[in-house]
Amino acid sequence: MEFHVENMTCGACVRRIAKAIQTLDEDAEIIADTPNRHLKVSTIVTEEDVRGMLVEIGYPAR
């Protein structure tokens, strides 16, 4: 699944996002393109759950 995360602006943001997603699925793979604010997530968790987690930690995604 792929997301645009407007306020993902640095490595610290990516680490926070990755840590949060990996609380849902410790085997999730996260690839972030910070300059373009693009996030690619490979996980067994539903897209709805990932979006919910992103909102919960302050990184709403489109």
mmCIF file of N, CA, C and O in Angstrom:
data_model
loop_
_atom_site.group_PDB
_atom_site.id
_atom_site.type_symbol
_atom_site.label_atom_id
_atom_site.label_comp_id
_atom_site.label_asym_id
_atom_site.label_seq_id
_atom_site.Cartn_x
_atom_site.Cartn_y
_atom_site.Cartn_z
ATOM 1 N N MET A 1 0.843 -1.172 0.000
ATOM 2 C CA MET A 1 0.000 0.000 0.000
ATOM 3 C C MET A 1 0.887 1.233 0.000
ATOM 4 O O MET A 1 2.011 1.190 0.502
ATOM 5 N N GLU A 2 0.387 2.304 -0.608
ATOM 6 C CA GLU A 2 1.166 3.528 -0.729
ATOM 7 C C GLU A 2 0.376 4.714 -0.209
ATOM 8 O O GLU A 2 -0.845 4.759 -0.359
ATOM 9 N N PHE A 3 1.115 5.641 0.402
ATOM 10 C CA PHE A 3 0.493 6.815 1.008
ATOM 11 C C PHE A 3 1.296 8.064 0.693
ATOM 12 O O PHE A 3 2.508 8.005 0.493
ATOM 13 N N HIS A 4 0.610 9.187 0.700
ATOM 14 C CA HIS A 4 1.248 10.492 0.684
ATOM 15 C C HIS A 4 1.060 11.060 2.084
ATOM 16 O O HIS A 4 -0.070 11.209 2.546
ATOM 17 N N VAL A 5 2.188 11.350 2.754
ATOM 18 C CA VAL A 5 2.147 11.841 4.132
ATOM 19 C C VAL A 5 2.759 13.236 4.138
ATOM 20 O O VAL A 5 3.984 13.397 4.179
ATOM 21 N N GLU A 6 1.914 14.241 4.061
ATOM 22 C CA GLU A 6 2.351 15.623 3.865
ATOM 23 C C GLU A 6 3.340 16.092 4.929
ATOM 24 O O GLU A 6 4.293 16.793 4.618
ATOM 25 N N ASN A 7 3.160 15.722 6.185
ATOM 26 C CA ASN A 7 4.040 16.256 7.221
ATOM 27 C C ASN A 7 5.167 15.291 7.612
ATOM 28 O O ASN A 7 5.771 15.440 8.664
ATOM 29 N N MET A 8 5.499 14.352 6.747
ATOM 30 C CA MET A 8 6.659 13.479 6.943
ATOM 31 C C MET A 8 7.854 14.183 6.294
ATOM 32 O O MET A 8 8.075 14.071 5.095
ATOM 33 N N THR A 9 8.602 14.909 7.098
ATOM 34 C CA THR A 9 9.619 15.796 6.531
ATOM 35 C C THR A 9 11.061 15.420 6.840
ATOM 36 O O THR A 9 11.973 16.057 6.326
ATOM 37 N N CYS A 10 11.289 14.412 7.692
ATOM 38 C CA CYS A 10 12.675 14.107 8.067
ATOM 39 C C CYS A 10 12.803 12.643 8.496
ATOM 40 O O CYS A 10 11.816 11.916 8.614
ATOM 41 N N GLY A 11 14.035 12.250 8.765
ATOM 42 C CA GLY A 11 14.305 10.888 9.201
ATOM 43 C C GLY A 11 13.629 10.533 10.511
ATOM 44 O O GLY A 11 13.206 9.396 10.712
ATOM 45 N N ALA A 12 13.525 11.506 11.415
ATOM 46 C CA ALA A 12 12.850 11.254 12.697
ATOM 47 C C ALA A 12 11.378 10.922 12.473
ATOM 48 O O ALA A 12 10.826 10.049 13.151
ATOM 49 N N CYS A 13 10.757 11.593 11.524
ATOM 50 C CA CYS A 13 9.358 11.303 11.176
ATOM 51 C C CYS A 13 9.241 9.863 10.680
ATOM 52 O O CYS A 13 8.344 9.129 11.093
ATOM 53 N N VAL A 14 10.150 9.480 9.802
ATOM 54 C CA VAL A 14 10.118 8.131 9.236
ATOM 55 C C VAL A 14 10.298 7.091 10.338
ATOM 56 O O VAL A 14 9.586 6.085 10.375
ATOM 57 N N ARG A 15 11.238 7.324 11.250
ATOM 58 C CA ARG A 15 11.457 6.377 12.346
ATOM 59 C C ARG A 15 10.215 6.246 13.223
ATOM 60 O O ARG A 15 9.846 5.148 13.629
ATOM 61 N N ARG A 16 9.572 7.365 13.511
ATOM 62 C CA ARG A 16 8.363 7.329 14.341
ATOM 63 C C ARG A 16 7.246 6.554 13.634
ATOM 64 O O ARG A 16 6.550 5.741 14.241
ATOM 65 N N ILE A 17 7.082 6.810 12.344
ATOM 66 C CA ILE A 17 6.064 6.121 11.557
ATOM 67 C C ILE A 17 6.364 4.623 11.505
ATOM 68 O O ILE A 17 5.484 3.791 11.727
ATOM 69 N N ALA A 18 7.611 4.269 11.215
ATOM 70 C CA ALA A 18 7.990 2.860 11.117
ATOM 71 C C ALA A 18 7.761 2.143 12.447
ATOM 72 O O ALA A 18 7.208 1.036 12.476
ATOM 73 N N LYS A 19 8.163 2.766 13.531
ATOM 74 C CA LYS A 19 7.985 2.156 14.858
ATOM 75 C C LYS A 19 6.501 1.914 15.147
ATOM 76 O O LYS A 19 6.121 0.856 15.649
ATOM 77 N N ALA A 20 5.658 2.878 14.810
ATOM 78 C CA ALA A 20 4.225 2.745 15.054
ATOM 79 C C ALA A 20 3.616 1.623 14.214
ATOM 80 O O ALA A 20 2.856 0.801 14.724
ATOM 81 N N ILE A 21 3.963 1.579 12.933
ATOM 82 C CA ILE A 21 3.426 0.541 12.055
ATOM 83 C C ILE A 21 3.909 -0.830 12.519
ATOM 84 O O ILE A 21 3.153 -1.805 12.514
ATOM 85 N N GLN A 22 5.151 -0.906 12.970
ATOM 86 C CA GLN A 22 5.688 -2.189 13.398
ATOM 87 C C GLN A 22 5.122 -2.641 14.740
ATOM 88 O O GLN A 22 5.296 -3.792 15.111
ATOM 89 N N THR A 23 4.412 -1.778 15.452
ATOM 90 C CA THR A 23 3.680 -2.248 16.630
ATOM 91 C C THR A 23 2.449 -3.049 16.195
ATOM 92 O O THR A 23 1.977 -3.898 16.941
ATOM 93 N N LEU A 24 1.955 -2.761 14.993
ATOM 94 C CA LEU A 24 0.827 -3.516 14.436
ATOM 95 C C LEU A 24 1.304 -4.808 13.772
ATOM 96 O O LEU A 24 0.617 -5.823 13.825
ATOM 97 N N ASP A 25 2.458 -4.736 13.106
ATOM 98 C CA ASP A 25 3.033 -5.884 12.403
ATOM 99 C C ASP A 25 4.547 -5.736 12.448
ATOM 100 O O ASP A 25 5.118 -4.932 11.720
ATOM 101 N N GLU A 26 5.183 -6.516 13.318
ATOM 102 C CA GLU A 26 6.629 -6.368 13.499
ATOM 103 C C GLU A 26 7.426 -6.708 12.250
ATOM 104 O O GLU A 26 8.586 -6.312 12.121
ATOM 105 N N ASP A 27 6.822 -7.412 11.295
ATOM 106 C CA ASP A 27 7.502 -7.769 10.052
ATOM 107 C C ASP A 27 7.190 -6.807 8.904
ATOM 108 O O ASP A 27 7.601 -7.051 7.767
ATOM 109 N N ALA A 28 6.465 -5.747 9.184
ATOM 110 C CA ALA A 28 6.119 -4.777 8.138
ATOM 111 C C ALA A 28 7.382 -4.171 7.544
ATOM 112 O O ALA A 28 8.356 -3.920 8.257
ATOM 113 N N GLU A 29 7.344 -3.949 6.243
ATOM 114 C CA GLU A 29 8.452 -3.282 5.554
ATOM 115 C C GLU A 29 7.989 -1.896 5.157
ATOM 116 O O GLU A 29 6.923 -1.738 4.553
ATOM 117 N N ILE A 30 8.791 -0.907 5.508
ATOM 118 C CA ILE A 30 8.441 0.489 5.247
ATOM 119 C C ILE A 30 9.528 1.104 4.388
ATOM 120 O O ILE A 30 10.720 1.029 4.735
ATOM 121 N N ILE A 31 9.126 1.690 3.278
ATOM 122 C CA ILE A 31 10.054 2.414 2.412
ATOM 123 C C ILE A 31 9.532 3.844 2.320
ATOM 124 O O ILE A 31 8.391 4.065 1.909
ATOM 125 N N ALA A 32 10.381 4.784 2.726
ATOM 126 C CA ALA A 32 9.960 6.182 2.753
ATOM 127 C C ALA A 32 10.790 7.012 1.779
ATOM 128 O O ALA A 32 12.004 6.852 1.686
ATOM 129 N N ASP A 33 10.122 7.878 1.066
ATOM 130 C CA ASP A 33 10.749 8.871 0.192
ATOM 131 C C ASP A 33 10.402 10.228 0.799
ATOM 132 O O ASP A 33 9.368 10.810 0.485
ATOM 133 N N THR A 34 11.249 10.678 1.719
ATOM 134 C CA THR A 34 10.951 11.889 2.484
ATOM 135 C C THR A 34 10.791 13.132 1.606
ATOM 136 O O THR A 34 9.831 13.882 1.800
ATOM 137 N N PRO A 35 11.690 13.385 0.632
ATOM 138 C CA PRO A 35 11.521 14.610 -0.173
ATOM 139 C C PRO A 35 10.165 14.692 -0.877
ATOM 140 O O PRO A 35 9.589 15.764 -1.013
ATOM 141 N N ASN A 36 9.661 13.527 -1.305
ATOM 142 C CA ASN A 36 8.368 13.501 -1.994
ATOM 143 C C ASN A 36 7.216 13.166 -1.055
ATOM 144 O O ASN A 36 6.070 13.071 -1.491
ATOM 145 N N ARG A 37 7.544 12.914 0.225
ATOM 146 C CA ARG A 37 6.552 12.587 1.252
ATOM 147 C C ARG A 37 5.715 11.360 0.873
ATOM 148 O O ARG A 37 4.516 11.305 1.081
ATOM 149 N N HIS A 38 6.404 10.376 0.308
ATOM 150 C CA HIS A 38 5.771 9.154 -0.154
ATOM 151 C C HIS A 38 6.166 8.007 0.765
ATOM 152 O O HIS A 38 7.335 7.865 1.124
ATOM 153 N N LEU A 39 5.199 7.198 1.126
ATOM 154 C CA LEU A 39 5.429 6.080 2.041
ATOM 155 C C LEU A 39 4.853 4.812 1.418
ATOM 156 O O LEU A 39 3.699 4.785 1.004
ATOM 157 N N LYS A 40 5.679 3.783 1.344
ATOM 158 C CA LYS A 40 5.231 2.490 0.835
ATOM 159 C C LYS A 40 5.339 1.488 1.984
ATOM 160 O O LYS A 40 6.384 1.382 2.624
ATOM 161 N N VAL A 41 4.255 0.778 2.246
ATOM 162 C CA VAL A 41 4.203 -0.151 3.369
ATOM 163 C C VAL A 41 3.775 -1.526 2.863
ATOM 164 O O VAL A 41 2.774 -1.653 2.162
ATOM 165 N N SER A 42 4.560 -2.529 3.226
ATOM 166 C CA SER A 42 4.225 -3.909 2.923
ATOM 167 C C SER A 42 3.941 -4.597 4.260
ATOM 168 O O SER A 42 4.830 -4.730 5.100
ATOM 169 N N THR A 43 2.682 -5.000 4.455
ATOM 170 C CA THR A 43 2.264 -5.540 5.744
ATOM 171 C C THR A 43 1.039 -6.436 5.590
ATOM 172 O O THR A 43 0.333 -6.356 4.580
ATOM 173 N N ILE A 44 0.785 -7.225 6.609
ATOM 174 C CA ILE A 44 -0.423 -8.055 6.639
ATOM 175 C C ILE A 44 -1.603 -7.282 7.229
ATOM 176 O O ILE A 44 -2.738 -7.718 7.166
ATOM 177 N N VAL A 45 -1.334 -6.111 7.794
ATOM 178 C CA VAL A 45 -2.352 -5.272 8.427
ATOM 179 C C VAL A 45 -3.161 -4.560 7.330
ATOM 180 O O VAL A 45 -2.633 -4.238 6.264
ATOM 181 N N THR A 46 -4.420 -4.289 7.601
ATOM 182 C CA THR A 46 -5.262 -3.631 6.605
ATOM 183 C C THR A 46 -4.842 -2.175 6.394
ATOM 184 O O THR A 46 -4.275 -1.544 7.298
ATOM 185 N N GLU A 47 -5.153 -1.662 5.237
ATOM 186 C CA GLU A 47 -4.862 -0.259 4.932
ATOM 187 C C GLU A 47 -5.583 0.656 5.921
ATOM 188 O O GLU A 47 -5.021 1.662 6.363
ATOM 189 N N GLU A 48 -6.789 0.310 6.277
ATOM 190 C CA GLU A 48 -7.564 1.104 7.235
ATOM 191 C C GLU A 48 -6.837 1.188 8.581
ATOM 192 O O GLU A 48 -6.777 2.254 9.198
ATOM 193 N N ASP A 49 -6.277 0.069 9.037
ATOM 194 C CA ASP A 49 -5.550 0.074 10.311
ATOM 195 C C ASP A 49 -4.270 0.901 10.235
ATOM 196 O O ASP A 49 -3.922 1.603 11.179
ATOM 197 N N VAL A 50 -3.569 0.820 9.104
ATOM 198 C CA VAL A 50 -2.349 1.624 8.937
ATOM 199 C C VAL A 50 -2.708 3.101 8.923
ATOM 200 O O VAL A 50 -2.085 3.916 9.607
ATOM 201 N N ARG A 51 -3.739 3.466 8.156
ATOM 202 C CA ARG A 51 -4.183 4.872 8.123
ATOM 203 C C ARG A 51 -4.577 5.351 9.527
ATOM 204 O O ARG A 51 -4.233 6.457 9.924
ATOM 205 N N GLY A 52 -5.277 4.522 10.260
ATOM 206 C CA GLY A 52 -5.691 4.876 11.617
ATOM 207 C C GLY A 52 -4.492 5.119 12.516
ATOM 208 O O GLY A 52 -4.475 6.074 13.298
ATOM 209 N N MET A 53 -3.481 4.273 12.401
ATOM 210 C CA MET A 53 -2.266 4.447 13.205
ATOM 211 C C MET A 53 -1.553 5.736 12.825
ATOM 212 O O MET A 53 -1.074 6.475 13.684
ATOM 213 N N LEU A 54 -1.497 6.023 11.532
ATOM 214 C CA LEU A 54 -0.845 7.257 11.084
ATOM 215 C C LEU A 54 -1.561 8.487 11.634
ATOM 216 O O LEU A 54 -0.914 9.436 12.091
ATOM 217 N N VAL A 55 -2.868 8.480 11.609
ATOM 218 C CA VAL A 55 -3.637 9.594 12.176
ATOM 219 C C VAL A 55 -3.371 9.693 13.675
ATOM 220 O O VAL A 55 -3.141 10.794 14.205
ATOM 221 N N GLU A 56 -3.370 8.561 14.352
ATOM 222 C CA GLU A 56 -3.174 8.528 15.801
ATOM 223 C C GLU A 56 -1.834 9.150 16.219
ATOM 224 O O GLU A 56 -1.759 9.804 17.250
ATOM 225 N N ILE A 57 -0.794 8.961 15.412
ATOM 226 C CA ILE A 57 0.513 9.506 15.774
ATOM 227 C C ILE A 57 0.794 10.864 15.133
ATOM 228 O O ILE A 57 1.894 11.391 15.253
ATOM 229 N N GLY A 58 -0.196 11.422 14.453
ATOM 230 C CA GLY A 58 -0.059 12.771 13.923
ATOM 231 C C GLY A 58 0.449 12.891 12.503
ATOM 232 O O GLY A 58 0.925 13.950 12.089
ATOM 233 N N TYR A 59 0.342 11.811 11.737
ATOM 234 C CA TYR A 59 0.789 11.812 10.338
ATOM 235 C C TYR A 59 -0.330 11.330 9.418
ATOM 236 O O TYR A 59 -0.225 10.266 8.816
ATOM 237 N N PRO A 60 -1.412 12.101 9.300
ATOM 238 C CA PRO A 60 -2.502 11.654 8.415
ATOM 239 C C PRO A 60 -2.001 11.482 6.980
ATOM 240 O O PRO A 60 -1.138 12.237 6.521
ATOM 241 N N ALA A 61 -2.530 10.471 6.308
ATOM 242 C CA ALA A 61 -2.061 10.123 4.968
ATOM 243 C C ALA A 61 -3.212 10.127 3.975
ATOM 244 O O ALA A 61 -4.352 9.899 4.309
ATOM 245 N N ARG A 62 -2.845 10.405 2.724
ATOM 246 C CA ARG A 62 -3.799 10.302 1.623
ATOM 247 C C ARG A 62 -3.384 9.133 0.760
ATOM 248 O O ARG A 62 -2.273 8.718 0.724
#
